[in-house]
Short mmCIF file of C-alpha atoms and ligand atoms in Angstrom, two decimals:
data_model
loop_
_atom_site.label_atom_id
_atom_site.label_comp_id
_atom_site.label_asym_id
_atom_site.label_seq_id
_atom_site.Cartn_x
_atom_site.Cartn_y
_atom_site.Cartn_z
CA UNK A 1 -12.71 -8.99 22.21
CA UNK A 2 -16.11 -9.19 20.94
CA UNK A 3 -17.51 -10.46 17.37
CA UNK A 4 -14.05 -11.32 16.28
CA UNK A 5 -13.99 -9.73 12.41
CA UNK A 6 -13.18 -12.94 10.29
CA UNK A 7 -11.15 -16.58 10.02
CA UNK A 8 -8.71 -14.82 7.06
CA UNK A 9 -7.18 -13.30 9.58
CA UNK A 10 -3.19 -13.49 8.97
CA UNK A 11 -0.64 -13.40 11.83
CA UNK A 12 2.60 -11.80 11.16
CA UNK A 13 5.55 -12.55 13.15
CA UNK A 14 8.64 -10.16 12.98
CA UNK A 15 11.26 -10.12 15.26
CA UNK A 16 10.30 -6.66 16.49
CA UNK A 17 6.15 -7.68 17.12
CA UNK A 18 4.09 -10.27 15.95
CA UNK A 19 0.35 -8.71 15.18
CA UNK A 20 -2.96 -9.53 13.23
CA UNK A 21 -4.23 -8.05 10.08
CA UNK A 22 -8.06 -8.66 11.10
CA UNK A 23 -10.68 -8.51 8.23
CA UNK A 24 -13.76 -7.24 7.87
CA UNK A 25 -16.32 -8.42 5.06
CA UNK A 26 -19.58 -6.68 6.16
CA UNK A 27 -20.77 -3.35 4.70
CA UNK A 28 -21.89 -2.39 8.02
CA UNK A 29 -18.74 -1.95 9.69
CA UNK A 30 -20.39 -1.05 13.05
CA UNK A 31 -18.39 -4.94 14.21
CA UNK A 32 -15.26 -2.93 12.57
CA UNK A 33 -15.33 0.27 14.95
CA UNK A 34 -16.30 -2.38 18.26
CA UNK A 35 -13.45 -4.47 17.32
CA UNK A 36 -10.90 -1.12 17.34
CA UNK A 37 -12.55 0.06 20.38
CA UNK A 38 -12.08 -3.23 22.06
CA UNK A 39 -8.46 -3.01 20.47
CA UNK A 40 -7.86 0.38 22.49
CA UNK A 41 -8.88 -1.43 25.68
CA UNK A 42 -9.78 2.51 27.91
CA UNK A 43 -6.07 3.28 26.66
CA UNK A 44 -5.85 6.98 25.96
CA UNK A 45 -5.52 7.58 22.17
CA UNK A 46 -5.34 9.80 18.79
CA UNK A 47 -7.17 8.95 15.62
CA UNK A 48 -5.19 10.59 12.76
CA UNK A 49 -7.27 10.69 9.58
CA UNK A 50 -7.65 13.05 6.24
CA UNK A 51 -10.11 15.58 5.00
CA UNK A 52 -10.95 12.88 2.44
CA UNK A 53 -11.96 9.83 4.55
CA UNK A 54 -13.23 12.07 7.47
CA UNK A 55 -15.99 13.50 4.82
CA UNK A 56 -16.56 10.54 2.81
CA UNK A 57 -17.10 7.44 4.87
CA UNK A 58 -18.93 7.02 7.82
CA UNK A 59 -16.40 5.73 10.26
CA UNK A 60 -16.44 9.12 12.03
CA UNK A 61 -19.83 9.29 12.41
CA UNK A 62 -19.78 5.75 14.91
CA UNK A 63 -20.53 7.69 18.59
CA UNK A 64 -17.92 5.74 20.13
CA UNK A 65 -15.07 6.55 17.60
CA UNK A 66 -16.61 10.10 18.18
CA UNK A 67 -15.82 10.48 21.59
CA UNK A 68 -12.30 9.80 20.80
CA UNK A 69 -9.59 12.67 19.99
CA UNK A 70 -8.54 12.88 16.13
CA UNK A 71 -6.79 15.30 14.14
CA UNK A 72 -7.79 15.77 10.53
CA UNK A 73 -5.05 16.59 8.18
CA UNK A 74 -4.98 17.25 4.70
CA UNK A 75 -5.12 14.68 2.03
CA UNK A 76 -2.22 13.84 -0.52
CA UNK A 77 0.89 12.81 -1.08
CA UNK A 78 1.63 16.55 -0.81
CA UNK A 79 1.37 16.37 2.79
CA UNK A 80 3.52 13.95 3.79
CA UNK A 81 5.48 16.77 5.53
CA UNK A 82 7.27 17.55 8.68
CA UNK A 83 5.21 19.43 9.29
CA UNK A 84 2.21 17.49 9.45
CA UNK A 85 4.30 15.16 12.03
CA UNK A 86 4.19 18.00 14.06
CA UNK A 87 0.58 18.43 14.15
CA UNK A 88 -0.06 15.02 15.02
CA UNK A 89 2.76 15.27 17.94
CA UNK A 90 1.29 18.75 19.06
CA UNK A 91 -2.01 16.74 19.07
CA UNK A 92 -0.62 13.88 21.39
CA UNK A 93 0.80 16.35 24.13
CA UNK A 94 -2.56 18.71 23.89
CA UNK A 95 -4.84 15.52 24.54
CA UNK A 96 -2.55 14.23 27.46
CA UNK A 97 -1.26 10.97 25.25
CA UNK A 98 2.01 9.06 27.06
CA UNK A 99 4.14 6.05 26.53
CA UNK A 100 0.43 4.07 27.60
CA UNK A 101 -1.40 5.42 25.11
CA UNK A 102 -1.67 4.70 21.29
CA UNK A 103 -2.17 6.00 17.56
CA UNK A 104 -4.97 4.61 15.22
CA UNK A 105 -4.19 5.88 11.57
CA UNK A 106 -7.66 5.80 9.44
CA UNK A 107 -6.73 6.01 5.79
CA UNK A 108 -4.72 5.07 2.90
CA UNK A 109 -0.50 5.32 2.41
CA UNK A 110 -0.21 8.98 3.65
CA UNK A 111 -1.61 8.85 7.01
CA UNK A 112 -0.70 5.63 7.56
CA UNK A 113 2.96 6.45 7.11
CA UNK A 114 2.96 9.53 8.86
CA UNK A 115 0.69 8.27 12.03
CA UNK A 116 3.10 5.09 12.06
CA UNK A 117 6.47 7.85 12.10
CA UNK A 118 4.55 9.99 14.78
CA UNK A 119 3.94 7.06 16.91
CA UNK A 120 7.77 5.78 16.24
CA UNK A 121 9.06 9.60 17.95
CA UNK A 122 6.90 10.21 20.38
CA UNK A 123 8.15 9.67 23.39
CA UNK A 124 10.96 7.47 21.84
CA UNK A 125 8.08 5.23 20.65
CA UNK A 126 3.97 4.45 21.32
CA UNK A 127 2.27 1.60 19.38
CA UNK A 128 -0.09 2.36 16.96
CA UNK A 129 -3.42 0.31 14.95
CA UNK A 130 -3.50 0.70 11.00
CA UNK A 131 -6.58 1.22 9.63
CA UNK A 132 -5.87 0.87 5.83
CA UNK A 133 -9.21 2.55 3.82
CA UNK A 134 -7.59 2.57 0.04
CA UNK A 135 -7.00 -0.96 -1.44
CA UNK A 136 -3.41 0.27 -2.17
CA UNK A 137 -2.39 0.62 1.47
CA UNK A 138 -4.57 -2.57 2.84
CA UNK A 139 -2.10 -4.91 0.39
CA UNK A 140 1.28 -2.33 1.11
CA UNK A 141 1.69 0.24 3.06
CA UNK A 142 -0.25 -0.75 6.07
CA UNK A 143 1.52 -4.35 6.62
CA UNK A 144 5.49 -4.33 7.68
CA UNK A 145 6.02 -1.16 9.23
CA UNK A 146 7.71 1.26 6.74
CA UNK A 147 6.95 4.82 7.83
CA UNK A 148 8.06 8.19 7.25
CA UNK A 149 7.48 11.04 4.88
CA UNK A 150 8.84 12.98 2.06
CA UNK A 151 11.50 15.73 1.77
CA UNK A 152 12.35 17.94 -1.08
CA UNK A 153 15.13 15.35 -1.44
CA UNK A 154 12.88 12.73 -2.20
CA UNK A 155 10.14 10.18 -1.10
CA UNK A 156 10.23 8.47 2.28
CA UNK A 157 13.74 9.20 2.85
CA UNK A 158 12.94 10.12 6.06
CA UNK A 159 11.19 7.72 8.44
CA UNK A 160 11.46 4.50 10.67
CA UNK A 161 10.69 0.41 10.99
CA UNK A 162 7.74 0.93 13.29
CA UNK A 163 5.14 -2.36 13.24
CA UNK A 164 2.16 -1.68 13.62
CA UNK A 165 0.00 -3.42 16.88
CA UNK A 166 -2.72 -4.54 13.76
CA UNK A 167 -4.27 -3.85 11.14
CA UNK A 168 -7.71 -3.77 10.58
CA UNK A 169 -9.11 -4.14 6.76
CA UNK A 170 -12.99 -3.41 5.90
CA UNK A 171 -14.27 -4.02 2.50
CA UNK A 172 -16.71 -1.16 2.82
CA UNK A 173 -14.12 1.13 2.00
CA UNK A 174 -13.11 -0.01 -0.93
CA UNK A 175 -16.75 1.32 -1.89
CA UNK A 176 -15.53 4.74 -1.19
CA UNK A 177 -12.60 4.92 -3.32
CA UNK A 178 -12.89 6.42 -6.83
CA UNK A 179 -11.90 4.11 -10.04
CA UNK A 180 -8.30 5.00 -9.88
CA UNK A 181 -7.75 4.03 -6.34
CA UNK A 182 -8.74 0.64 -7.19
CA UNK A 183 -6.28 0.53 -9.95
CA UNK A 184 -3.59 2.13 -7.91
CA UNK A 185 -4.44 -0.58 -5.65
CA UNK A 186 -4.82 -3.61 -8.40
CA UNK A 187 -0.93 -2.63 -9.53
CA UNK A 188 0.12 -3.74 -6.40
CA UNK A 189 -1.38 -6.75 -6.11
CA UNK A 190 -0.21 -7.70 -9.67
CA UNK A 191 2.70 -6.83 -8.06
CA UNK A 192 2.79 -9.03 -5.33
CA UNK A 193 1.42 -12.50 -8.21
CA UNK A 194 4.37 -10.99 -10.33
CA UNK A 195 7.24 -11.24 -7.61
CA UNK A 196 6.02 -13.89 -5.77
CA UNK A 197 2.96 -16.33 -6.19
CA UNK A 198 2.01 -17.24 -9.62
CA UNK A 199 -1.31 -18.42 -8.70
CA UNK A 200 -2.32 -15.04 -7.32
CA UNK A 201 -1.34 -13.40 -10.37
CA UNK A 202 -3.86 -15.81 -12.05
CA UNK A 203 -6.86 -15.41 -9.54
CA UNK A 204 -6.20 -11.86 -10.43
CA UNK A 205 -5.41 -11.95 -14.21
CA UNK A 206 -8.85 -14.05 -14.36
CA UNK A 207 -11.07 -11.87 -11.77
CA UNK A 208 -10.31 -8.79 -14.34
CA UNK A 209 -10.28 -10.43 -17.62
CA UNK A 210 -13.59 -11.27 -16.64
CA UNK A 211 -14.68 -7.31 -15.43
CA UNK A 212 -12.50 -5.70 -17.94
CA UNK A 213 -15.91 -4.01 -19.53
CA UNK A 214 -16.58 -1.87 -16.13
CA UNK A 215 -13.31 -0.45 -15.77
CA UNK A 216 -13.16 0.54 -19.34
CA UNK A 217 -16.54 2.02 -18.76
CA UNK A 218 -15.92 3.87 -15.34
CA UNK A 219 -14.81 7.27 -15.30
CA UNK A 220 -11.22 7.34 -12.92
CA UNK A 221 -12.98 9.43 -10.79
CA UNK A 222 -16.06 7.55 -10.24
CA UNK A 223 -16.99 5.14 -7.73
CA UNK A 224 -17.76 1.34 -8.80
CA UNK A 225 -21.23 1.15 -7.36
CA UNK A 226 -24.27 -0.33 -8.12
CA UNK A 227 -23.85 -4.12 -9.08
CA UNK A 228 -20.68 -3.57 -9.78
CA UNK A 229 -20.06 -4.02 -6.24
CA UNK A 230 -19.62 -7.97 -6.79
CA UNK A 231 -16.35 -7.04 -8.20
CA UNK A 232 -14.98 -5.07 -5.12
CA UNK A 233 -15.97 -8.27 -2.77
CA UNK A 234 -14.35 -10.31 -5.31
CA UNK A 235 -10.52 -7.74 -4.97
CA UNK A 236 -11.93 -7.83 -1.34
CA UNK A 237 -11.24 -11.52 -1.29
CA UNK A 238 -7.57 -11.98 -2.79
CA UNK A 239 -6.13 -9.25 -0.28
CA UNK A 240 -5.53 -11.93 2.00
CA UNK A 241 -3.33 -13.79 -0.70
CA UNK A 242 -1.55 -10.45 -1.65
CA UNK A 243 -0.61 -9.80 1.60
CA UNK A 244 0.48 -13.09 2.24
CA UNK A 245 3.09 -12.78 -0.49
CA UNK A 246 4.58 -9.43 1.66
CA UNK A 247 3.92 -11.22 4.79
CA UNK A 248 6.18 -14.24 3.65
CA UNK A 249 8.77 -11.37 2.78
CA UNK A 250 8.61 -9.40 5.67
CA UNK A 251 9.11 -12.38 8.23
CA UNK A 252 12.41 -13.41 6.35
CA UNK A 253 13.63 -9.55 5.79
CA UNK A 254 12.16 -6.91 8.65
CA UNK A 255 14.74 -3.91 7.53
CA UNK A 256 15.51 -4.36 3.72
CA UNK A 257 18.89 -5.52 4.36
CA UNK A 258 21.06 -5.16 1.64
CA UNK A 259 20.20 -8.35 -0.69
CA UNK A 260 17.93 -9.06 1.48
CA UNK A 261 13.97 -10.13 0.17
CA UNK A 262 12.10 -7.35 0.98
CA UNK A 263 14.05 -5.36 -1.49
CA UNK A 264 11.92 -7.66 -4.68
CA UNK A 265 9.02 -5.54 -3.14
CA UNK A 266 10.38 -2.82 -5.05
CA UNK A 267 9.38 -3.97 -8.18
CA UNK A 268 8.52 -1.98 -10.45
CA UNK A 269 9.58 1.05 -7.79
CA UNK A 270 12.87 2.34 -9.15
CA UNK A 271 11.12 2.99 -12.60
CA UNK A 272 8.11 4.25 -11.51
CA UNK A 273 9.27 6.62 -8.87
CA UNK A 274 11.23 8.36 -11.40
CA UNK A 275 8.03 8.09 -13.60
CA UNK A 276 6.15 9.81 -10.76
CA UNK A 277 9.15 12.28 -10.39
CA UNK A 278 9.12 13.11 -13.85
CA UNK A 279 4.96 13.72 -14.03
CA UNK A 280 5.11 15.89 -11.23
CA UNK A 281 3.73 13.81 -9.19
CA UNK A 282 0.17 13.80 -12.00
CA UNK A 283 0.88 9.90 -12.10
CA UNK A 284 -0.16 8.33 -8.72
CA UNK A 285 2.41 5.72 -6.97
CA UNK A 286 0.19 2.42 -8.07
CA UNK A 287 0.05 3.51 -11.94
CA UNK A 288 3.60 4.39 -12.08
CA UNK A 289 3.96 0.78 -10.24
CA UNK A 290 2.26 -0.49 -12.97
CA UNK A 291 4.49 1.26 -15.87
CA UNK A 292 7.85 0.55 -13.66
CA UNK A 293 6.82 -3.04 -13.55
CA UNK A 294 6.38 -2.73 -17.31
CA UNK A 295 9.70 -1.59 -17.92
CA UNK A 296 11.41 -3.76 -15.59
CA UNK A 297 10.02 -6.34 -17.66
CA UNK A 298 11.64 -4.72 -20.92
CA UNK A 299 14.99 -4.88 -19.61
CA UNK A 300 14.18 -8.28 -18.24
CA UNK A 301 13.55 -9.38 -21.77
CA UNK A 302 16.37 -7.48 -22.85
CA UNK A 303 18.77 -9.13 -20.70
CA UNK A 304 17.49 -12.55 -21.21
CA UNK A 305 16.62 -12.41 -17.33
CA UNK A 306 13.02 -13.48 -18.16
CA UNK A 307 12.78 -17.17 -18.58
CA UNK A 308 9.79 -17.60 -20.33
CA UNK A 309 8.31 -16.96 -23.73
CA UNK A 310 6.28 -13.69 -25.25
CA UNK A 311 3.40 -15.32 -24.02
CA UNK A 312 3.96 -15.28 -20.59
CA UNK A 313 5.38 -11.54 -21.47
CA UNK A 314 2.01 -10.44 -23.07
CA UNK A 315 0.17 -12.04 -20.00
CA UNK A 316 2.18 -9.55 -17.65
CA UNK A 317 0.96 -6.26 -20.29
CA UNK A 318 -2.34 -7.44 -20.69
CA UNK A 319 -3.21 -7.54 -17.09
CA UNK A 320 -2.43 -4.23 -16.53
CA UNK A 321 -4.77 -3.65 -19.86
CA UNK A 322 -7.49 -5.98 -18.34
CA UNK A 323 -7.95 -3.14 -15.20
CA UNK A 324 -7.52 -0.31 -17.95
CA UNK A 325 -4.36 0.63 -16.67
CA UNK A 326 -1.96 2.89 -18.67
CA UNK A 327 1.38 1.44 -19.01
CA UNK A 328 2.39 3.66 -21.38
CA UNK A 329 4.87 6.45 -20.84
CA UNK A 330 6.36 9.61 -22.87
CA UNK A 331 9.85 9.60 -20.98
CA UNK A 332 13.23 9.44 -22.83
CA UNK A 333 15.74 6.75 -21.11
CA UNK A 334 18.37 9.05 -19.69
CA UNK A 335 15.88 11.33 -18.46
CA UNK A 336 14.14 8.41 -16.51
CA UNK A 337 17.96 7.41 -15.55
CA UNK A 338 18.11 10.64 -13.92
CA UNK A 339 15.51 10.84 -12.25
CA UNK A 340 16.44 7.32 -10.16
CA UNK A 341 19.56 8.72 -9.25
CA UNK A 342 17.54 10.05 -6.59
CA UNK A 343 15.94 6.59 -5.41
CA UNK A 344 16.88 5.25 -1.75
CA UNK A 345 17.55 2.00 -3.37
CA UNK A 346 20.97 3.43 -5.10
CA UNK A 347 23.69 0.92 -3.15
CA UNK A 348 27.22 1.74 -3.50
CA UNK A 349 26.24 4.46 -6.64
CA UNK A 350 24.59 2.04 -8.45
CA UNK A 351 20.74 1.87 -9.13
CA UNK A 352 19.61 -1.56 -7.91
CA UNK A 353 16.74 -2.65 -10.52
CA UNK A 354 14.45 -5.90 -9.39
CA UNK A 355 14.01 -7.56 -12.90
CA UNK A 356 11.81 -10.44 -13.80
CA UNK A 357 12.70 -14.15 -14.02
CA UNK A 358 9.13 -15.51 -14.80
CA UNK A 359 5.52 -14.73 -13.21
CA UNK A 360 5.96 -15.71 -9.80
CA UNK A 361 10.15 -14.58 -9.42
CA UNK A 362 12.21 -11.81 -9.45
CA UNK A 363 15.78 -11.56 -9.09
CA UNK A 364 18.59 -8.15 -8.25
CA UNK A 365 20.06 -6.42 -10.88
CA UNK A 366 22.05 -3.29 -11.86
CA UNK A 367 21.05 -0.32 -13.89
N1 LIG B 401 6.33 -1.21 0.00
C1 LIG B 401 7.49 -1.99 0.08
C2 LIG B 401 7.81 -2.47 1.45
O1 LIG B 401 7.00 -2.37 2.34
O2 LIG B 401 8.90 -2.95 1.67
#
């Protein structure tokens, strides 16, 4: 391979494929798109990107990646459909792709899920390369292989364990991505201090204590530019630790086996997917992380599950306060009971919650 991208690199090793989540630190990502290229090694191939990143970045514009096929789909959660699978697998058979070849997903939790589902069907299964460009899916959905999309019936109840062959993160996109992103983002990372690694939690809980002024002064739809940048290479930096709190999960847990690990990275899922459910969807998946985890740590306190003191409980709301995230919610309890009734993470009819023991440990519970 050439320029190799940088020594944070982090092997994961799964029992279905072991692969490398490669970082990239330079602006100039021209390294980035020589490094995928090199991944691809002549093999025949499909990028799969959205309207979004296709328009706003310039990783399309690099001539090699040019030459390539893609398919541009729609962006949003709205289109994690069927039939957008079927686009991508009309794609593969109109550009001559076989069980040789591979998919390169280019974009946040929605491509990445669908390319990754493609790539699990077509013919019974072709790797594929992640190439997470929201912070949200570089620290989630582009590490362990969940894939699928959504039904009427609910969120990625549909899908397969497909690893990817790696993953590729590049800190210039995180200076595409409006205000929000980054917070949708930031709620999972809390996430990941929260359920696993109490010193990440407190890189974090420092980093935006310290830069709580510019997101209270960004617009969610704005872009942190201008100096501001220092503060997107300083998130840039403790991805590596957030993922290494999934990573440690994932090796122990592949497939979410009942009582298994990776079911703690649902915290703060049950709640907020209802949350999401209930806002029509106006309430992105990292904010409604963000209240979910919020209420989990209610019930926490209510149950006497969380060991420590208000302190540590205030620490866990004013975090979320710190990046200007809302918390807050206007849904009655048995409406939000309702709406988890139709969460994948029901076992035996009852709603599995993840509550809080202290920063750094969850433990199972029941609704
Ligand atoms: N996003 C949770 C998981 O990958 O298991």
């Amino acid at each position: 391979m050439p320029n190799k991208t940088t020594s944070l690199d982090i092997k994961i090793k799964t029992p279905s494929k072991n692969y490398t989540i490669n970082f990239c630190t330079e602006n100039n990502f021209e390294n980035l798109c020589n490094t995928i290229i090199s991944q691809i090694n002549n093999r025949n191939c499909l990028f799969v990107t959205d309207e979004n990143v296709f328009a706003k970045t310039d990783f399309f514009k690099n001539v090699e990646i040019q030459n390539k096929n893609i398919i541009v789909l729609p962006a949003g959660e709205k289109n994690k459909t069927w039939e957008n699978i079927e686009k991508i697998l009309d794609a593969c058979f109109l550009h001559n792709l076989d069980r040789s070849s591979c998919l390169i997903a280019v974009g946040g939790g929605v491509i990445g899920d669908m390319t990754g589902f493609a790539s699990s069907i077509f013919m019974r299964g072709i790797p594929f390369i992640q190439v997470p460009t929201t912070l949200l899916s570089m620290v989630d959905s582009s590490v362990g292989g969940k894939t699928g999309i959504d039904t009427p019936h609910g969120k990625n109840l549909i899908g397969a364990f497909h690893q990817p062959e790696a993953v590729f993160c590049c800190k210039y996109f995180l200076s595409t991505l409006e205000c929000i992103e980054i917070q949708n983002g930031l709620s999972e990372m809390i996430k990941h201090g929260i359920l696993g690694n109490k010193t990440h939690f407190e890189h974090l809980e420092n980093l935006l204590k310290n830069n709580t002024t510019i997101f209270k002064n960004t617009k969610i739809t704005e872009v942190i530019d201008g100096e501001d940048t220092k503060l997107l290479e300083e998130i840039f930096t403790l991805v590596p630790e957030s993922i290494a709190v999934k990573k440690h999960i994932i090796q122990q847990d592949e497939t979410e086996k009942f009582g298994g690990m990776r079911g703690f990275l649902n915290l703060g899922h049950t709640y907020g997917h209802a949350i999401e459910l209930l806002s029509n969807f106006k309430v992105p998946h990292g904010i409604g992380v963000a209240k979910g985890i919020i209420c989990a740590l209610k019930t926490s306190q209510e149950r006497n599950i969380f060991e420590n003191n208000n302190y540590n409980a205030n620490r866990i709301k004013n975090i979320f306060e710190y990046a200007n995230i809302d918390t807050s919610h206007n849904f009655s309890e048995t409406e939000i009971e309702k709406a988890m009734t139709h969460d994948k993470k029901k076992k035996d009819g009852e709603i599995q919650l993840i509550l809080i023991k202290k920063i750094g440990e969850v433990t199972y519970n029941y609704l």
